[in-house]
CSV table of C-alpha atoms and ligand atoms in Angstrom, one decimal:
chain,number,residue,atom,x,y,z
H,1,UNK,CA,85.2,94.5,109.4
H,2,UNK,CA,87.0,97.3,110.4
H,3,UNK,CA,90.6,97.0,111.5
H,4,UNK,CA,91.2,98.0,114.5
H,5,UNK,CA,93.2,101.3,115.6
H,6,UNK,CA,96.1,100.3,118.0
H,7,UNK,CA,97.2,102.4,120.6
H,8,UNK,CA,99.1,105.3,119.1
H,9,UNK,CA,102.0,107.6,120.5
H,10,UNK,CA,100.6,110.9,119.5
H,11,UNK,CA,102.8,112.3,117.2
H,12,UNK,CA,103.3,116.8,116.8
H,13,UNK,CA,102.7,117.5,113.8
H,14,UNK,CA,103.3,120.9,111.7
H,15,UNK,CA,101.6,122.2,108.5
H,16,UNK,CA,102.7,125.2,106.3
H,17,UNK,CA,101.2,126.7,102.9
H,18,UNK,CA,103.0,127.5,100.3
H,19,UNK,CA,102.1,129.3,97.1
H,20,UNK,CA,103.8,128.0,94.1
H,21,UNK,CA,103.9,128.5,90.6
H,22,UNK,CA,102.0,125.4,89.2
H,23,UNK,CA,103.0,122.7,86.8
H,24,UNK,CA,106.5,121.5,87.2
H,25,UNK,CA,107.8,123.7,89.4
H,26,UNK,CA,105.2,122.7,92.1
H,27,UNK,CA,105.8,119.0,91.4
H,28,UNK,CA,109.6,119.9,91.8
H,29,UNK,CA,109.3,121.8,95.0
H,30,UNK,CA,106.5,118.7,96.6
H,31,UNK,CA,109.7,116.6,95.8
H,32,UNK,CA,112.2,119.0,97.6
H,33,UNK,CA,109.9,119.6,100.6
H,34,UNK,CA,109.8,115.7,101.4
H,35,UNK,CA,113.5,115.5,101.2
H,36,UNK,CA,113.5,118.6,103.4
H,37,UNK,CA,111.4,116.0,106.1
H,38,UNK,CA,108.0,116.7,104.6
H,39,UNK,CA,105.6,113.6,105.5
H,40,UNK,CA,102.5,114.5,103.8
H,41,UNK,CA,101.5,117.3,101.3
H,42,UNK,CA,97.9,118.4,100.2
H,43,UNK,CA,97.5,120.6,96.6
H,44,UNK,CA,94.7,122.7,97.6
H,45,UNK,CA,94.5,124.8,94.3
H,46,UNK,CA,93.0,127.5,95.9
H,47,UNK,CA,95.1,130.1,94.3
H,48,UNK,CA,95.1,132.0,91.4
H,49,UNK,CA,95.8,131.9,87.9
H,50,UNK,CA,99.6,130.4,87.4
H,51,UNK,CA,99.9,129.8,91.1
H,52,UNK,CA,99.1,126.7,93.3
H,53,UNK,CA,98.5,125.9,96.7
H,54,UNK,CA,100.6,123.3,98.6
H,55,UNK,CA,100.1,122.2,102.3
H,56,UNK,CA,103.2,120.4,103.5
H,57,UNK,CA,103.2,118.5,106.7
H,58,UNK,CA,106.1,117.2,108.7
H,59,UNK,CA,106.8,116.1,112.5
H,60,UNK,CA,106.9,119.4,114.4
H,61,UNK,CA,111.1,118.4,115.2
H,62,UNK,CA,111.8,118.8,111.8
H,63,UNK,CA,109.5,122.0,111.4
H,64,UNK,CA,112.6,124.2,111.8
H,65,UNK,CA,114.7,122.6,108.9
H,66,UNK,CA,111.6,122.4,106.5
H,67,UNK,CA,110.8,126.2,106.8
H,68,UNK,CA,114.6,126.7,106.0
H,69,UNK,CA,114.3,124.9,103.3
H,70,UNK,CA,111.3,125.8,101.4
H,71,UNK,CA,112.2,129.8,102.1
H,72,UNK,CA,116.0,128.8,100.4
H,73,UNK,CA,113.7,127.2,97.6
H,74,UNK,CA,111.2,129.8,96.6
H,75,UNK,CA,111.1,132.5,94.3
H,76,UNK,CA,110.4,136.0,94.8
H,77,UNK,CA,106.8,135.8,94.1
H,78,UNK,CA,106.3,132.9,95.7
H,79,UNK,CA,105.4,132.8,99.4
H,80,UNK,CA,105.7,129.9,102.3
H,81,UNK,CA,103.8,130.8,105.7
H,82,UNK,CA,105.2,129.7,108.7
H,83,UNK,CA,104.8,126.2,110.0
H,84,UNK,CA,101.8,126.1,112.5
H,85,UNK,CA,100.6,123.1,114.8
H,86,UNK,CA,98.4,120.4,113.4
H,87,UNK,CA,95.2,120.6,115.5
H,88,UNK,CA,94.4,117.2,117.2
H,89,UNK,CA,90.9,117.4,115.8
H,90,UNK,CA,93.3,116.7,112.2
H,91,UNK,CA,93.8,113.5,113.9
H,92,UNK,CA,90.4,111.9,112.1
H,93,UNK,CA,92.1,113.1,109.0
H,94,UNK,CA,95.8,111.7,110.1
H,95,UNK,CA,94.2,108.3,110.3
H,96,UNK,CA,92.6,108.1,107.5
H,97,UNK,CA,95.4,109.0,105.8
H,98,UNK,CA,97.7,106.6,107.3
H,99,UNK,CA,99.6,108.8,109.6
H,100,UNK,CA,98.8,105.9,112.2
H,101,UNK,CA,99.6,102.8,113.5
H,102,UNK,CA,97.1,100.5,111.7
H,103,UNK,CA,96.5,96.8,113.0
H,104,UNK,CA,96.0,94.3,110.4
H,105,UNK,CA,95.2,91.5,112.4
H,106,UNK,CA,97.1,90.1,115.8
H,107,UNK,CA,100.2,89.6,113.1
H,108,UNK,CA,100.6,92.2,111.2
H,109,UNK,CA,100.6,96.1,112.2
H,110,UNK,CA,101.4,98.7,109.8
H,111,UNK,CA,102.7,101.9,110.3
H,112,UNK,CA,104.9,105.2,109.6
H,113,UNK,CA,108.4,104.9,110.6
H,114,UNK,CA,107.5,108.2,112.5
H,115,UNK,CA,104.9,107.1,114.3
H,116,UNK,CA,105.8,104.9,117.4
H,117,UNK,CA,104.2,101.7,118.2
H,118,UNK,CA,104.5,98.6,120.0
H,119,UNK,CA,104.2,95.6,118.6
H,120,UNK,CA,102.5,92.3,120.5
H,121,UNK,CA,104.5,89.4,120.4
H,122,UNK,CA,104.5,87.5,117.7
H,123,UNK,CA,103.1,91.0,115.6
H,124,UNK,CA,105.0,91.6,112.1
H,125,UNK,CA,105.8,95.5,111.9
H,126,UNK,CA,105.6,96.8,108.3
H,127,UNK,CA,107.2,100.7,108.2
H,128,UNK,CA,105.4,102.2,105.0
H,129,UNK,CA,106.1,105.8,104.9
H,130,UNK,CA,103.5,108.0,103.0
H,131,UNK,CA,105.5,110.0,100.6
H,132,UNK,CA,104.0,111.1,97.6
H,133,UNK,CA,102.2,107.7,96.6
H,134,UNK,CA,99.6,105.9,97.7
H,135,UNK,CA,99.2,103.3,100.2
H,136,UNK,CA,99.6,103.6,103.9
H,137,UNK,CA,96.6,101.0,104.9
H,138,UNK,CA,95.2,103.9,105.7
H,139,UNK,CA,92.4,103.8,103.5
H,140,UNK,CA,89.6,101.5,103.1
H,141,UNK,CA,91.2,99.2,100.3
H,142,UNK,CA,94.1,99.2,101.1
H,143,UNK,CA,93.3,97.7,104.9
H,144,UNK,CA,90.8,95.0,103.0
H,145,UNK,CA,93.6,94.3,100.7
H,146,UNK,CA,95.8,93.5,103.6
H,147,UNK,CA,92.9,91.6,105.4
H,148,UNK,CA,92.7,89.3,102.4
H,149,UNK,CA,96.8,89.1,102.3
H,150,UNK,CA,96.6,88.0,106.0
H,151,UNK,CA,93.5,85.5,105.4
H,152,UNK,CA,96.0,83.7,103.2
H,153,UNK,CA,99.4,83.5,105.5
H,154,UNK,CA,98.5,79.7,105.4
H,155,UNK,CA,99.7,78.9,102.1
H,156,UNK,CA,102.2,82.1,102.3
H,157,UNK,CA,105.7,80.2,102.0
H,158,UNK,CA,109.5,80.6,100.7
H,159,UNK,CA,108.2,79.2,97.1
H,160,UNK,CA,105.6,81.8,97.2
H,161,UNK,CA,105.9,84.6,94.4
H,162,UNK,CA,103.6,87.6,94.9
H,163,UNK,CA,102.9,89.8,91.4
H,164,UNK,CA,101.3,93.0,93.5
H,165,UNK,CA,99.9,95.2,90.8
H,166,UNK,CA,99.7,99.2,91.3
H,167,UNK,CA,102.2,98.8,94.2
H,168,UNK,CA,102.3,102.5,94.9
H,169,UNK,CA,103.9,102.6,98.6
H,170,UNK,CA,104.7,98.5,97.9
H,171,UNK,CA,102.3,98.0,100.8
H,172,UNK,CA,101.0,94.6,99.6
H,173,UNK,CA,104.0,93.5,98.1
H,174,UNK,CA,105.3,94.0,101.4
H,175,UNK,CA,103.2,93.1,103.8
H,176,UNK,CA,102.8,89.2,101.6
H,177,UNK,CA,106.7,89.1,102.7
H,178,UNK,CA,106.7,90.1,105.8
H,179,UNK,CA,103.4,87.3,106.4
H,180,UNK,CA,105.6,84.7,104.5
H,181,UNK,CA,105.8,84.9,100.8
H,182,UNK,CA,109.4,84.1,99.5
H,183,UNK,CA,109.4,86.8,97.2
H,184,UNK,CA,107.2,89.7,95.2
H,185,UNK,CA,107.2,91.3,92.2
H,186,UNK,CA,105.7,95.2,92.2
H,187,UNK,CA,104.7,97.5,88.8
H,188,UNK,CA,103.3,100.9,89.2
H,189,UNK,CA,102.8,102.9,86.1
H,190,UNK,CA,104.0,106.1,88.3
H,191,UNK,CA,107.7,106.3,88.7
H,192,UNK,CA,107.1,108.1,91.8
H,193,UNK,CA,104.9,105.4,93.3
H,194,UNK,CA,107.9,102.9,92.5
H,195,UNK,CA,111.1,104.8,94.0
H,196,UNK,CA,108.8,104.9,96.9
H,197,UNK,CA,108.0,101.1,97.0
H,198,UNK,CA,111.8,100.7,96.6
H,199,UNK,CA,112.5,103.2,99.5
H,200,UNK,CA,109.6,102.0,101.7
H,201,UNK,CA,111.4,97.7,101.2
H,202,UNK,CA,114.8,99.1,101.8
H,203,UNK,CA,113.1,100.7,105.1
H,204,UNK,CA,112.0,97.4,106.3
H,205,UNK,CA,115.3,95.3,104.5
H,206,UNK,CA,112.8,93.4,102.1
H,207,UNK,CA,114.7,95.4,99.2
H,208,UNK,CA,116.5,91.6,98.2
H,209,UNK,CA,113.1,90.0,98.0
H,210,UNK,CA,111.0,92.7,96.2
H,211,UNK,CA,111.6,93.4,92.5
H,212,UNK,CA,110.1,96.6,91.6
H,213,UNK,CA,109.3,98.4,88.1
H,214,UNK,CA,107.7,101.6,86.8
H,215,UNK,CA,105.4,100.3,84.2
H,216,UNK,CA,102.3,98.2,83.2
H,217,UNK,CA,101.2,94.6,84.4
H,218,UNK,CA,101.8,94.3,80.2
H,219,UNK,CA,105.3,94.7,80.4
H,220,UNK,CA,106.0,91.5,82.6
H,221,UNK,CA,107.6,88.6,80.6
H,222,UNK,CA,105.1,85.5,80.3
H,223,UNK,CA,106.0,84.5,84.0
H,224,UNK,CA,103.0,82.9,86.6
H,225,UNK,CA,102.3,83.9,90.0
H,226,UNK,CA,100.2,81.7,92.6
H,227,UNK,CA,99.3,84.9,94.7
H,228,UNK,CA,98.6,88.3,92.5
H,229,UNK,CA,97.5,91.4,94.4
H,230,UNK,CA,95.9,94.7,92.9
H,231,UNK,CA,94.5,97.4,94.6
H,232,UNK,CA,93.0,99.4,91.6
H,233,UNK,CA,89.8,101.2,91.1
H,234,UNK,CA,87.1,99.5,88.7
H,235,UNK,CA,88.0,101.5,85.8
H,236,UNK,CA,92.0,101.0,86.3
H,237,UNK,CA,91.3,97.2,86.8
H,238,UNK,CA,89.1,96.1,84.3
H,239,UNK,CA,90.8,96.2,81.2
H,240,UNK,CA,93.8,94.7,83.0
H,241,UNK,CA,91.8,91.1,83.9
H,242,UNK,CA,93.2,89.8,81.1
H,243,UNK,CA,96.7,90.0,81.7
H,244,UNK,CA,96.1,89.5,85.8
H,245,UNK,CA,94.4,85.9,84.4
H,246,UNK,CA,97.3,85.7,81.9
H,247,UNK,CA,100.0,85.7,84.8
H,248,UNK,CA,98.1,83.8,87.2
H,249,UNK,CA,99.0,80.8,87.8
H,250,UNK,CA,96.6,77.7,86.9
H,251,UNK,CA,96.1,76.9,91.2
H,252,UNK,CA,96.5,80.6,92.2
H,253,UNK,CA,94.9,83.0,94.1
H,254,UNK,CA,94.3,86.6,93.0
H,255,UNK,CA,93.0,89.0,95.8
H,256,UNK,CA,91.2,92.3,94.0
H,257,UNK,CA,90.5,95.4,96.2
H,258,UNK,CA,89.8,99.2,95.5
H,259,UNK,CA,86.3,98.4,93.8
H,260,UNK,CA,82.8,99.8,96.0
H,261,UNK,CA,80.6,97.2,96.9
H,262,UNK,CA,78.0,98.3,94.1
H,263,UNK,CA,80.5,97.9,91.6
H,264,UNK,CA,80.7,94.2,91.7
H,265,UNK,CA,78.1,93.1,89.9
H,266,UNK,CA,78.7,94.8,86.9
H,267,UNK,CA,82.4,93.2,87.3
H,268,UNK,CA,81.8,89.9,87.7
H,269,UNK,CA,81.1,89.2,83.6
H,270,UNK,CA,84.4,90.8,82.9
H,271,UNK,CA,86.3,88.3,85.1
H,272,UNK,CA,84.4,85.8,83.7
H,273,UNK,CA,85.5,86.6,80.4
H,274,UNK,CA,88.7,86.7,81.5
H,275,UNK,CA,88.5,83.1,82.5
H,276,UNK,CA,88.3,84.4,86.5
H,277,UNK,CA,85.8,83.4,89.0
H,278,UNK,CA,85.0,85.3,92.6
H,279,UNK,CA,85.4,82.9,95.7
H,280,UNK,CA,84.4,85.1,98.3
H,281,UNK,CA,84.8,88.5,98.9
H,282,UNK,CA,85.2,91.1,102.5
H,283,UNK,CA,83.5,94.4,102.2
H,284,UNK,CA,84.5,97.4,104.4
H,285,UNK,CA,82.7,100.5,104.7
H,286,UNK,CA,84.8,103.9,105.5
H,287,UNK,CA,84.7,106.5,107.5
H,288,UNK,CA,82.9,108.4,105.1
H,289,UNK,CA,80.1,105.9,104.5
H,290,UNK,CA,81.3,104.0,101.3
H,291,UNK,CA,81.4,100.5,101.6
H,292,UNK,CA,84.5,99.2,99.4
H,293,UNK,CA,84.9,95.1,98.3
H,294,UNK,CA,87.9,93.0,98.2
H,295,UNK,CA,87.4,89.9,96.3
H,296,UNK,CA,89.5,86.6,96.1
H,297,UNK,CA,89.3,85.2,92.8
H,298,UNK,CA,90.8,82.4,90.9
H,299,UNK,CA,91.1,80.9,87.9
H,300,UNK,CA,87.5,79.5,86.4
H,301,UNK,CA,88.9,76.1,86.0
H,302,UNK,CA,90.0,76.1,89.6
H,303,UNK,CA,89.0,73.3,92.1
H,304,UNK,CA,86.1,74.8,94.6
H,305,UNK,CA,87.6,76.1,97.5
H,306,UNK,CA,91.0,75.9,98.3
H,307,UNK,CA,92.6,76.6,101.5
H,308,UNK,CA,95.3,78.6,100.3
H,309,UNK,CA,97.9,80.0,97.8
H,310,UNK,CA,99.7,76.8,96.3
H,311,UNK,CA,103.1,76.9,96.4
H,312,UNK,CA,105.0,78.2,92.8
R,401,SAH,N1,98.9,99.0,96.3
R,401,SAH,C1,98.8,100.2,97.0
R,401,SAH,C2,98.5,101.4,96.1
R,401,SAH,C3,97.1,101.3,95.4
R,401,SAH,S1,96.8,102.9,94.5
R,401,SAH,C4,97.7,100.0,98.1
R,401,SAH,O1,97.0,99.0,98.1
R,401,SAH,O2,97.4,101.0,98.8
R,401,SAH,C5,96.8,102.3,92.9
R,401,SAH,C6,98.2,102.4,92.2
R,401,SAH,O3,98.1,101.8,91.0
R,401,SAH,C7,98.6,103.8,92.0
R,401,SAH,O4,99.9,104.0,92.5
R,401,SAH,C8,98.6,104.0,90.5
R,401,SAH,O5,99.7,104.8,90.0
R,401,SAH,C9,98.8,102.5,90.0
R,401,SAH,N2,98.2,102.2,88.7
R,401,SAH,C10,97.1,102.6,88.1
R,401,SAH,N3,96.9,102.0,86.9
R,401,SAH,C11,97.9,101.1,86.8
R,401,SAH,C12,98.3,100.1,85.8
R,401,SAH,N4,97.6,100.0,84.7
R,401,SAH,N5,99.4,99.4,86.0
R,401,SAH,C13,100.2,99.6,87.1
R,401,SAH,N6,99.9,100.5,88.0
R,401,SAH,C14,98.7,101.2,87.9
């Protein structure tokens, strides 16, 4: 089921290319560009030898002080164009990147601080801002992961603890407290990815209720959640069921996203052996044609269908 696009205040947006020695110093001028007021940046590696190529997009307002910027920043052989309008026709593109308001459901909309929306009454705003990591609800599993989150508001409560594993943005982790959860718990093994889940709860003052650390599910001390969360492709996820079982607590609820629909089967014995059972599961197909599954699993020795995540 598709989420539905809300209507969006059209935003300007501006791109610019910039050649850039790869490696580091690429990595190291991304990172200045988006404290420059970048909002999105595409490696194209179309160039050369020990050169990259970086398309940086920002809000066309802030077009003036990000061409500043990255001409201050660059070396003499390498080059920045100047910023140029984003065609509308990008907008496909914007959206499926996240650049967009996204509605969840009639309670939850999520959406770039940039990017102006009005919420319905009653509608929970999430601001996720793109930065370098992933997770805007812009893409496929990201939105199915948030449909699953929002199926389980129900049994989302103060007592709640969410454990949301490959944060990235902290999208899930942040969204289960904004629908109720008391509290949430996010790991990404990319630093990057957890500065911006810190950045991204400070922006919507959840930073008190979500805990976040750069590192493996493994790392965690033997602690149980009732609601666990991972958005992770097939290969990032499987050898992890064990410790997603391991922290899942005995009446939990773990919801499983990021894995195509044909990649199910083939999963199913590993989260048997890792003493997990599927419940049901949502698929979702994308723009592009690929159909993507979330799946809400729990613990083997579960009772059959529950209604909702148990309190801790
Ligand atoms: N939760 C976000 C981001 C999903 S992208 C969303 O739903 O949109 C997957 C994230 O998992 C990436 O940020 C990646 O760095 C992280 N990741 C990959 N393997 C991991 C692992 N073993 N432990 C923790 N994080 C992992």
């Amino acid at each position: 089921m598709p989420a539905r696009r809300s209507a969006i205040a059209k935003q300007s947006f501006v791109r610019c290319s910039v050649t850039v020695a790869r490696g580091p110093r690429a990595e190291w001028l991304a990172a200045e560009a988006f404290e420059a007021g970048a909002c999105g940046l595409e490696e194209r590696d179309a160039a050369e030898g020990a050169f990259t190529s970086l398309v940086v997009y920002a809000p066309a307002e802030r077009a003036e002080r990000l061409r500043c910027a990255l001409t201050a920043l660059l070396a003499d052989d390498e080059h920045a164009g100047e910023p140029e309008p984003v065609p509308d026709t990008d907008w496909s593109q914007a959206w499926r990147e996240g650049l967009c308001a996204l509605e969840i459901s009639p309670r939850l909309v999520v959406r770039p601080s940039f990017v102006a929306h009005t919420a319905r009454p009653g509608q929970a705003t999430l601001l996720v801002d793109p930065g370098q990591a992933f997770g805007t609800g812009g893409h496929a599993s990201t939105r199915l992961a948030l449909e699953l989150l929002d199926a389980e508001r129900a049994g989302l409560g103060p007592g709640t603890r969410v454990l949301d594993v490959g944060t990235g943005t902290g999208v899930l982790a942040l969204a289960a407290l904004r629908l109720g959860a008391g509290s949430a718990v996010g790991c990404d093994v990319d630093p990057v990815a957890a500065h911006s889940a810190r950045e991204n709860a400070a922006r919507n003052a959840l930073d008190r209720r979500l805990q976040v650390f750069a590192g493996s599910i493994s790392a965690l001390a033997p602690v149980r959640f009732p609601l666990v969360v991972a958005n992770l492709l097939r290969r990032e996820l499987a050898p992890l069921l064990g410790d997603v079982s391991a922290h899942l607590a005995p009446e939990g609820v773990a919801l499983l996203s990021g894995l195509l629909a044909d990649e199910v089967p083939a999963l199913e014995p590993l989260l048997r052996g890792a003493g997990l059972r599927v419940e049901s599961r949502r698929d979702l197909t994308d723009a592009t044609g690929d159909r993507w599954s979330g799946l809400r699993v729990v613990p083997a020795r579960a009772p059959a269908r529950r209604r909702g995540v148990a309190p801790a």
